[in-house]
PDB file of C-alpha atoms in Angstrom:
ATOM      1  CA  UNK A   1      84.665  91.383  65.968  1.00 92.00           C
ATOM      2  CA  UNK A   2      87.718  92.346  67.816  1.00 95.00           C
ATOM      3  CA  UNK A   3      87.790  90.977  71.216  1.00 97.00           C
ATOM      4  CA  UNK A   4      90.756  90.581  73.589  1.00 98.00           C
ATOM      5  CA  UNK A   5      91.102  88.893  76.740  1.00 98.00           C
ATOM      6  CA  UNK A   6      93.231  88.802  80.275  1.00 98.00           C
ATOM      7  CA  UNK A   7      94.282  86.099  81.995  1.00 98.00           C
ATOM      8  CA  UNK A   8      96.698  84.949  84.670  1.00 96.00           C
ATOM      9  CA  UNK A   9      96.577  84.258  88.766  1.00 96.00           C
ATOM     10  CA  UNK A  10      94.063  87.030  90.512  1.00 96.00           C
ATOM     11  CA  UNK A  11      96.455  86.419  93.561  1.00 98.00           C
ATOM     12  CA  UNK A  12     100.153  87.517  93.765  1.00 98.00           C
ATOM     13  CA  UNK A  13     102.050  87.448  96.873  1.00 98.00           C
ATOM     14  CA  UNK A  14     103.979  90.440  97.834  1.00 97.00           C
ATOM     15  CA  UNK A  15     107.551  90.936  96.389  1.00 97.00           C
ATOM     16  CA  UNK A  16     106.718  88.341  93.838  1.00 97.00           C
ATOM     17  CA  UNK A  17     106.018  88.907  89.806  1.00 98.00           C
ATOM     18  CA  UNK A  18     102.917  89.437  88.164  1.00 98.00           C
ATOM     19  CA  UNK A  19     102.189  88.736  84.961  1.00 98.00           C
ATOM     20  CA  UNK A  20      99.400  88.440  82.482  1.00 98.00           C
ATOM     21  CA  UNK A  21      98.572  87.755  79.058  1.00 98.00           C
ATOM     22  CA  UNK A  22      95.933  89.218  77.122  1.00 98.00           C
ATOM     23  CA  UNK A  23      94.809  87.156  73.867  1.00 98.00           C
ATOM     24  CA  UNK A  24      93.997  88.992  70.607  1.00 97.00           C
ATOM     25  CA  UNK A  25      90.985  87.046  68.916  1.00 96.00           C
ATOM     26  CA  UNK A  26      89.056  88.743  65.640  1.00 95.00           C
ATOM     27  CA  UNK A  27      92.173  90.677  64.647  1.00 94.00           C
ATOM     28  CA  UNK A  28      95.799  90.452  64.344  1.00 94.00           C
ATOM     29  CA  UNK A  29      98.573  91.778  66.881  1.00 95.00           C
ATOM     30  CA  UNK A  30     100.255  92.550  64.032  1.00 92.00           C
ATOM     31  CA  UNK A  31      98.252  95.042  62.309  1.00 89.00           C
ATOM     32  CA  UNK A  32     100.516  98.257  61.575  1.00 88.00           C
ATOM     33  CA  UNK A  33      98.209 100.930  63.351  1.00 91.00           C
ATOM     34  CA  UNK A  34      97.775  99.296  66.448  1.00 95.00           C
ATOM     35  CA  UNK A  35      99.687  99.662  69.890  1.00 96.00           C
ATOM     36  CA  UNK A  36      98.580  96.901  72.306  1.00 97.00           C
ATOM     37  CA  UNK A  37      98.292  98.378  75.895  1.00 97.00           C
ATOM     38  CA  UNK A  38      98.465  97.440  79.738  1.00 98.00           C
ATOM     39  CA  UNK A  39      95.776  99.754  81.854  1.00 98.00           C
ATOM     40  CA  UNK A  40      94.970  99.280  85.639  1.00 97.00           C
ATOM     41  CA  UNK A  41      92.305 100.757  87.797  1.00 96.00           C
ATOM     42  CA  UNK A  42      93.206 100.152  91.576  1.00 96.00           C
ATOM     43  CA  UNK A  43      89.931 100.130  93.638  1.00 94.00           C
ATOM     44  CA  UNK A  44      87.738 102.925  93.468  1.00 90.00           C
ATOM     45  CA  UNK A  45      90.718 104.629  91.963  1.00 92.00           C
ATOM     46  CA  UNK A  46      91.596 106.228  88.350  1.00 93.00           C
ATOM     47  CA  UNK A  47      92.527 104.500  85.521  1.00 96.00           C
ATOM     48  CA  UNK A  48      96.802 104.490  85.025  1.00 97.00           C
ATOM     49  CA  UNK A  49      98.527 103.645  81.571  1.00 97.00           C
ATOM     50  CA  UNK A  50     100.785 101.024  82.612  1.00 97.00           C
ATOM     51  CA  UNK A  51     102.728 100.852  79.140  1.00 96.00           C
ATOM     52  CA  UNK A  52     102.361  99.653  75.148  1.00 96.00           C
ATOM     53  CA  UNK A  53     103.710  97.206  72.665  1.00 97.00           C
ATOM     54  CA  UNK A  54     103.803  97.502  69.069  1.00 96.00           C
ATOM     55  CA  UNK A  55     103.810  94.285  67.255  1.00 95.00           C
ATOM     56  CA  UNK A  56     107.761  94.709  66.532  1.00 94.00           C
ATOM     57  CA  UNK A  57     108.439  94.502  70.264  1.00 93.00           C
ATOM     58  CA  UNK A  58     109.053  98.144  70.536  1.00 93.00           C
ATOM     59  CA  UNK A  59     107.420  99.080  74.111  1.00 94.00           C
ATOM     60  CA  UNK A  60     106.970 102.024  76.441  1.00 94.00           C
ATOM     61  CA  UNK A  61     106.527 101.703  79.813  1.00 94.00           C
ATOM     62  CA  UNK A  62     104.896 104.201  82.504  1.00 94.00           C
ATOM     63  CA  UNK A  63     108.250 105.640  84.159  1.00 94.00           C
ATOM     64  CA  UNK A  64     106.263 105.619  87.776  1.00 93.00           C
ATOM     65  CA  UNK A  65     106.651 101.748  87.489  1.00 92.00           C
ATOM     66  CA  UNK A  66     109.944 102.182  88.299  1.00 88.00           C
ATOM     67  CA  UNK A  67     110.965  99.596  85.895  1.00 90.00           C
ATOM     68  CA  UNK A  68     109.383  96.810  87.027  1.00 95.00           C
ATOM     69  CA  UNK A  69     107.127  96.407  84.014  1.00 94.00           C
ATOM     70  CA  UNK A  70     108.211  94.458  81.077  1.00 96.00           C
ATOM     71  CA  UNK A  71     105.902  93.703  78.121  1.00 97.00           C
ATOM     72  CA  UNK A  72     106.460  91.123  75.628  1.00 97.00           C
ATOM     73  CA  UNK A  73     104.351  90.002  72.286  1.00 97.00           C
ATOM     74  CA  UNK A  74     104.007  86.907  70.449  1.00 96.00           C
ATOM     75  CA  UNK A  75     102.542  87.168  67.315  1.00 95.00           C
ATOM     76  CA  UNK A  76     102.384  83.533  66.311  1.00 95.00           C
ATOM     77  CA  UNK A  77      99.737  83.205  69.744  1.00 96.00           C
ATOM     78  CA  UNK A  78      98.257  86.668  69.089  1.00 97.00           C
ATOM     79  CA  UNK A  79      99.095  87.301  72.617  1.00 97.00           C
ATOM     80  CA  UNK A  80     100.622  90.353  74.520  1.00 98.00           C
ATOM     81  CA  UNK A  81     101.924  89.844  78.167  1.00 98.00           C
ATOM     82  CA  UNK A  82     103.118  91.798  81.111  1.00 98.00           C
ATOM     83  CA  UNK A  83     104.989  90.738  83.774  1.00 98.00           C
ATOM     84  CA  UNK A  84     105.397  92.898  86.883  1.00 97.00           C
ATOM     85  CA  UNK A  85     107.854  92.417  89.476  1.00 97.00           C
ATOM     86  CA  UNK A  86     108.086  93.496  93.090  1.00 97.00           C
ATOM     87  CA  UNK A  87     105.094  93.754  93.684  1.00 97.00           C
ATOM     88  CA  UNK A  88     103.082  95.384  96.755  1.00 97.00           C
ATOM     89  CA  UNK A  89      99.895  95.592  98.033  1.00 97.00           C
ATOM     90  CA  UNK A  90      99.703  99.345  95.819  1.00 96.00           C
ATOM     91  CA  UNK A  91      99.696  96.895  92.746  1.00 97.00           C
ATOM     92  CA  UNK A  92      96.269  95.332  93.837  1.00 98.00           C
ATOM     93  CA  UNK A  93      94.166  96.602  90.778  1.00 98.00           C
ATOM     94  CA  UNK A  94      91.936  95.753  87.894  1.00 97.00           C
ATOM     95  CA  UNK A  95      94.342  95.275  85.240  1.00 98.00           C
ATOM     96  CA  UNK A  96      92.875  95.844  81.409  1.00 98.00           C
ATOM     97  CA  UNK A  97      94.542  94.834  78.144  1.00 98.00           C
ATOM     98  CA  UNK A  98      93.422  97.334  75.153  1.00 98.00           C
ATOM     99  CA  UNK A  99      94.087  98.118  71.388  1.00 97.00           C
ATOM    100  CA  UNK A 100      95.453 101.551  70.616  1.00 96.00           C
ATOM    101  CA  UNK A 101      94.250 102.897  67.570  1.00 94.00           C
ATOM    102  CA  UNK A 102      97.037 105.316  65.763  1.00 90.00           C
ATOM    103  CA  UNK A 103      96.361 104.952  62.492  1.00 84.00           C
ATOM    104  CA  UNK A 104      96.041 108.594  60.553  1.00 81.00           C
ATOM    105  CA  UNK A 105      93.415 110.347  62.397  1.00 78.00           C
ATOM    106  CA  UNK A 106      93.113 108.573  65.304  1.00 83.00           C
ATOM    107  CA  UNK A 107      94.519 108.074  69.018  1.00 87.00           C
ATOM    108  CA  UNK A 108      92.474 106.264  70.587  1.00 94.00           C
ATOM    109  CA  UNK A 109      91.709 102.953  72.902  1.00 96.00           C
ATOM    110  CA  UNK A 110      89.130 101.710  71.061  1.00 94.00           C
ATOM    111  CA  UNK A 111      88.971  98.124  72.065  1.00 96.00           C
ATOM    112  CA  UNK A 112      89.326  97.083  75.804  1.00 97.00           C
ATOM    113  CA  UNK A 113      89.539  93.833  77.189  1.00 98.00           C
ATOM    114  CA  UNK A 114      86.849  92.799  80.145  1.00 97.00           C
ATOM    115  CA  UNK A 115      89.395  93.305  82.771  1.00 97.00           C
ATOM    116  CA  UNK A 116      91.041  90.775  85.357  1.00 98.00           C
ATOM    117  CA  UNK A 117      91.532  91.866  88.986  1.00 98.00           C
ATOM    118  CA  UNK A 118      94.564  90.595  90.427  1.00 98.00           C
ATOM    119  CA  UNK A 119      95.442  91.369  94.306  1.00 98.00           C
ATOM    120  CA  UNK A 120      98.921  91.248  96.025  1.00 98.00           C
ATOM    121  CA  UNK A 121      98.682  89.544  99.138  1.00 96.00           C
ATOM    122  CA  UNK A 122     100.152  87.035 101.212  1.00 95.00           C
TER     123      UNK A 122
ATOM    124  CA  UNK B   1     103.072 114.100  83.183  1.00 96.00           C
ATOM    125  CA  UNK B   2      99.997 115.724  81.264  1.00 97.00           C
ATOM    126  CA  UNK B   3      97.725 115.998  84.465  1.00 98.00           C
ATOM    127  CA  UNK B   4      94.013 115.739  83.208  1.00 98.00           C
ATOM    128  CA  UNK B   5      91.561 117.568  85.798  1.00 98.00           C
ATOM    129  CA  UNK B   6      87.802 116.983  85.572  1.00 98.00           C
ATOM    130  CA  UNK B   7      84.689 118.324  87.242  1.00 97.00           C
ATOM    131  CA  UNK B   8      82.415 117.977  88.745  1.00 97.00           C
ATOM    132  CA  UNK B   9      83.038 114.551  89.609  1.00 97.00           C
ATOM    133  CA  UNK B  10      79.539 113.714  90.811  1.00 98.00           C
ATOM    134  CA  UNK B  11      76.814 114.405  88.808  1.00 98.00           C
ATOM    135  CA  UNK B  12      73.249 114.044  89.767  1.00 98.00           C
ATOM    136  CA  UNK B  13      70.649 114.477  86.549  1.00 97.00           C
ATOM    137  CA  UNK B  14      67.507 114.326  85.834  1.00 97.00           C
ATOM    138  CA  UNK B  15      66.225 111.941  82.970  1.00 97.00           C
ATOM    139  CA  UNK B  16      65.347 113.812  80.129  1.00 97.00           C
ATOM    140  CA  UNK B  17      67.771 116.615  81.233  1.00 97.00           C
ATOM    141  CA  UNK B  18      71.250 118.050  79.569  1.00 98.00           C
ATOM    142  CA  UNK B  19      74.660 117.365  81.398  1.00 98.00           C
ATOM    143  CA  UNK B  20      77.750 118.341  80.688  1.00 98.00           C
ATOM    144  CA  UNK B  21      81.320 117.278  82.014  1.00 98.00           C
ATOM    145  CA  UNK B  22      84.618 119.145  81.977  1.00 98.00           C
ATOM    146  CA  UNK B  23      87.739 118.119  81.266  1.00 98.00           C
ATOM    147  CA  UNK B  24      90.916 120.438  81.669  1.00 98.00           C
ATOM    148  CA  UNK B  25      94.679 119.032  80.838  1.00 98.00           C
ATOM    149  CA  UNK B  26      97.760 120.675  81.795  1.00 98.00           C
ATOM    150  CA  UNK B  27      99.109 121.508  78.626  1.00 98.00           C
ATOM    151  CA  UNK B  28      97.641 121.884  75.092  1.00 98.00           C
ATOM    152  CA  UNK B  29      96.412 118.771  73.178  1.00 97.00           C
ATOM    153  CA  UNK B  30      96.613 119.881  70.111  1.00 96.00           C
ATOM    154  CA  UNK B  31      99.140 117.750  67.979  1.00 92.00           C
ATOM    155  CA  UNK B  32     101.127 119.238  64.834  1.00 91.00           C
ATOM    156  CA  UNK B  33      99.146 117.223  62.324  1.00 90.00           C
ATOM    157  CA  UNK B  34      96.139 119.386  63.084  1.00 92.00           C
ATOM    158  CA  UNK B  35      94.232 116.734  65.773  1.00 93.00           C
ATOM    159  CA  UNK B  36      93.632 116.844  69.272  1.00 95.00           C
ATOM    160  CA  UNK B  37      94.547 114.359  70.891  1.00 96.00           C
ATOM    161  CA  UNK B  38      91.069 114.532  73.647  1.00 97.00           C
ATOM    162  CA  UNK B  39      88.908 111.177  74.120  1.00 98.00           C
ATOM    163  CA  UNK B  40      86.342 110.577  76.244  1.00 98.00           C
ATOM    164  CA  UNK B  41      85.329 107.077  78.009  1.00 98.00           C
ATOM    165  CA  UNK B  42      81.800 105.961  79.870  1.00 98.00           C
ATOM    166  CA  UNK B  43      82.527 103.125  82.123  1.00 96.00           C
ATOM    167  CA  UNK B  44      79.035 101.126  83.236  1.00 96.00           C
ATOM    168  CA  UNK B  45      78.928  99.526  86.363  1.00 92.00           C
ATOM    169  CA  UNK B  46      80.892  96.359  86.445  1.00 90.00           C
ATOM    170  CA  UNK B  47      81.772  97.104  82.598  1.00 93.00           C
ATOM    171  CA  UNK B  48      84.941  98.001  81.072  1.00 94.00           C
ATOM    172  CA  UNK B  49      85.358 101.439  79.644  1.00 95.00           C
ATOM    173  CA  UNK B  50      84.122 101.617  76.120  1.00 95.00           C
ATOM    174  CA  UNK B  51      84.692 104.717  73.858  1.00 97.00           C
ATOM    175  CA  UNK B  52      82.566 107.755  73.291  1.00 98.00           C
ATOM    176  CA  UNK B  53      84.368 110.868  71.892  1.00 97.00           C
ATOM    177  CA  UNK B  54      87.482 110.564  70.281  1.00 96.00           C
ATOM    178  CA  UNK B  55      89.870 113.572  68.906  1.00 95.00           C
ATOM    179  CA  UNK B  56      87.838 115.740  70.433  1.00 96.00           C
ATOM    180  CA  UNK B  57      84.373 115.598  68.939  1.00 96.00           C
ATOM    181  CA  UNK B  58      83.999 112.583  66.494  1.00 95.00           C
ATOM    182  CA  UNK B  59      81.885 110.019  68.154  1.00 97.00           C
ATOM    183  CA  UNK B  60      82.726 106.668  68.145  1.00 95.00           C
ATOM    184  CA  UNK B  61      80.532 104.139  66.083  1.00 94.00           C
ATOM    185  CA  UNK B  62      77.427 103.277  67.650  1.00 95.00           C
ATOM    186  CA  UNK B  63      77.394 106.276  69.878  1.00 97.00           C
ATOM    187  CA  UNK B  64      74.048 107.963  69.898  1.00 97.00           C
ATOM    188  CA  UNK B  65      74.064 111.643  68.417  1.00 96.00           C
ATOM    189  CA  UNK B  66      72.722 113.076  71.772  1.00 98.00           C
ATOM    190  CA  UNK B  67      76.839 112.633  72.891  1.00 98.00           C
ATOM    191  CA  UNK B  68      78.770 115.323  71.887  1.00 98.00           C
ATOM    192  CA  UNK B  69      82.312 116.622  72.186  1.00 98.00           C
ATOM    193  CA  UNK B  70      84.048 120.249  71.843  1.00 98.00           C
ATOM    194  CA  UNK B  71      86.818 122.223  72.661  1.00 97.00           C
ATOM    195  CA  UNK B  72      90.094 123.018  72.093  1.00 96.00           C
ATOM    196  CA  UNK B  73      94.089 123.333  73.439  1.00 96.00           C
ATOM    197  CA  UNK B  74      93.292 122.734  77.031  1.00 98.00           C
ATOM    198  CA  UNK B  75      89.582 122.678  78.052  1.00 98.00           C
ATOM    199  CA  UNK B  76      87.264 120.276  76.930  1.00 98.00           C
ATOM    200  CA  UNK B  77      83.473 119.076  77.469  1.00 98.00           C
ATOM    201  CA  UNK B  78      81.249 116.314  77.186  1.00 98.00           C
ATOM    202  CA  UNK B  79      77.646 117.121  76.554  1.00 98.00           C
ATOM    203  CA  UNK B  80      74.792 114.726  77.088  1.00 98.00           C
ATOM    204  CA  UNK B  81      71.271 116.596  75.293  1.00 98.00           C
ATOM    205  CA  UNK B  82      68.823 114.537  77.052  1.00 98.00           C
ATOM    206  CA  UNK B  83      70.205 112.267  79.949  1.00 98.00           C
ATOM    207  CA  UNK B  84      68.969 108.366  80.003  1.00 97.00           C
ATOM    208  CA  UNK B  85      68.694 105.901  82.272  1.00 96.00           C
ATOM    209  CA  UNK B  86      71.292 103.728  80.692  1.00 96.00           C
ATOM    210  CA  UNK B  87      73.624 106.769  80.706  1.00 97.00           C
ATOM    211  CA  UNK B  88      74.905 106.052  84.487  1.00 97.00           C
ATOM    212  CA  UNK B  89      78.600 105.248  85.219  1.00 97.00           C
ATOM    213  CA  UNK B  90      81.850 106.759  85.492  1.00 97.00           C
ATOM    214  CA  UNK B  91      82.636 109.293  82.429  1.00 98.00           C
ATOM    215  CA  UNK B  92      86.766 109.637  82.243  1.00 98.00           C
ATOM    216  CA  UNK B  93      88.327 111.945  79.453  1.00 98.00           C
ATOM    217  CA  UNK B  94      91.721 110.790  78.133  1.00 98.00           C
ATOM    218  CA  UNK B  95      95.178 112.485  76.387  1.00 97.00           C
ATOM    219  CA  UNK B  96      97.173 110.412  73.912  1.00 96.00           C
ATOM    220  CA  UNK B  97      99.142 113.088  72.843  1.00 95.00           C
ATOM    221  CA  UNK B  98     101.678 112.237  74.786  1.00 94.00           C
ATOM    222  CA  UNK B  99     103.340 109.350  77.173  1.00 93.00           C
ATOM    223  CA  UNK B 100     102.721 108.323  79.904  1.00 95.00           C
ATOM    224  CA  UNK B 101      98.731 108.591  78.041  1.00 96.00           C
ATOM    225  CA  UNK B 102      96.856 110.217  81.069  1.00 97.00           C
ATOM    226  CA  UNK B 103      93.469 110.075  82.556  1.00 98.00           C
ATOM    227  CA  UNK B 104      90.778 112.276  84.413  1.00 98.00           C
ATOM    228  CA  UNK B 105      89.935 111.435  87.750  1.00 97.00           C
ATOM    229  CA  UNK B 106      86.366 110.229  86.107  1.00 97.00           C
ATOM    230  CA  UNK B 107      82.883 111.703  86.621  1.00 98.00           C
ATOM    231  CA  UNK B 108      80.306 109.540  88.053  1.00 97.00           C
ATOM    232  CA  UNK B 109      76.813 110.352  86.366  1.00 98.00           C
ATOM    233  CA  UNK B 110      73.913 109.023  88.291  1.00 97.00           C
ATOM    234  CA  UNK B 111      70.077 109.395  87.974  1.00 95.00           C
ATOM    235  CA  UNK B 112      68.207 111.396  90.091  1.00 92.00           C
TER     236      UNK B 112
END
């Protein structure tokens, strides 16, 4: 059974880097059909796509994070991380890692990690 | 941006009773290959989201058949037949036909 998991500090000081690291266990990150995603929910807010990674390294990233995401994947860990810099107290959120299923006839998050809120303050 | 638009956003049911949830995007869904590219989430209370509906109207495994999804280009629904107590959270539809992937503004189901 797929399962994947966040973790990194739940408390960033402002103007400093975020990052995370979400562990693939039950499958492997380097399955062709599968994009490996970033997903936040600020407080009783929506959920925002933050970005993907495919198992190559090839990556998107959500254009209103004004490039201050990177993602990066190693395959030997099974592990997927994002680092996000500059950040401000609009960063506070519950931050999700997920599997993206896009193999033929499908698009869909079908996996999601259990979440890890991390909050920008000093 | 695909801007997804749901309604209502509160919704107070009955158990036993039908629901049903909207979902509108801002542009048509429907990919080249045929699929549309619709999914629909239910997030529990202090759960992750897990997956009910995706392209469109094919539930996910383990989904119970009283979950159902139609439509087509731009407006979609989510029908529950007969509402149950476990059914409560926050209901969010989802495009992944294009990036930035975008999300409704989630419906929040409760029992009346």
């Amino acid at each position: 059974q797929l399962q994947l998991q966040e973790s990194g500090p739940g408390l960033v000081k402002p103007s400093e880097t975020l990052s995370l690291t979400c562990t693939v266990s039950g499958g492997s990150i380097g399955s062709s059909n599968y994009y490996w995603a970033w997903i936040r929910q600020p407080p009783g807010k929506g959920l925002e796509w933050i970005g993907n990674i495919y198992y190559s390294g090839s990556t998107f990233h959500n254009p209103s994070l004004k490039s201050r995401g990177t993602m990066s994947v190693d395959t030997s860990k099974n592990q997927f991380s994002l680092n996000l810099s500059s950040v401000t107290a609009a960063d506070t959120a519950v931050y999700y890692c997920a599997r993206l299923d896009f193999g033929y006839g499908s698009a869909q998050i079908d996996c999601w990690g259990q979440g890890t809120l991390v909050t920008v303050s000093s | 941006d695909v801007v997804m638009t749901q309604s209502p956003l509160s919704l107070p049911v009955t158990p036993g009773e039908p629901a049903s949830i909207s979902c509108r995007s801002s542009q048509s869904l429907l990919n080249s290959n045929g699929y549309t590219y619709l999914n629909w989430y239910l997030q529990k209370p202090g759960q992750s989201p897990h997956l009910l509906i995706y392209l469109g109207s094919n539930r996910a495994s383990g989904v119970p058949d009283r979950f159902s999804g139609s439509g087509s280009g731009t407006d979609f629904t989510l029908k529950i037949s007969r509402v149950e107590a476990e059914d409560v959270g926050v209901y969010c539809c989802m495009q992944t036909l294009q990036t930035p992937y975008t999300f409704g503004q989630g419906t929040k189901l409760e029992i009346k």
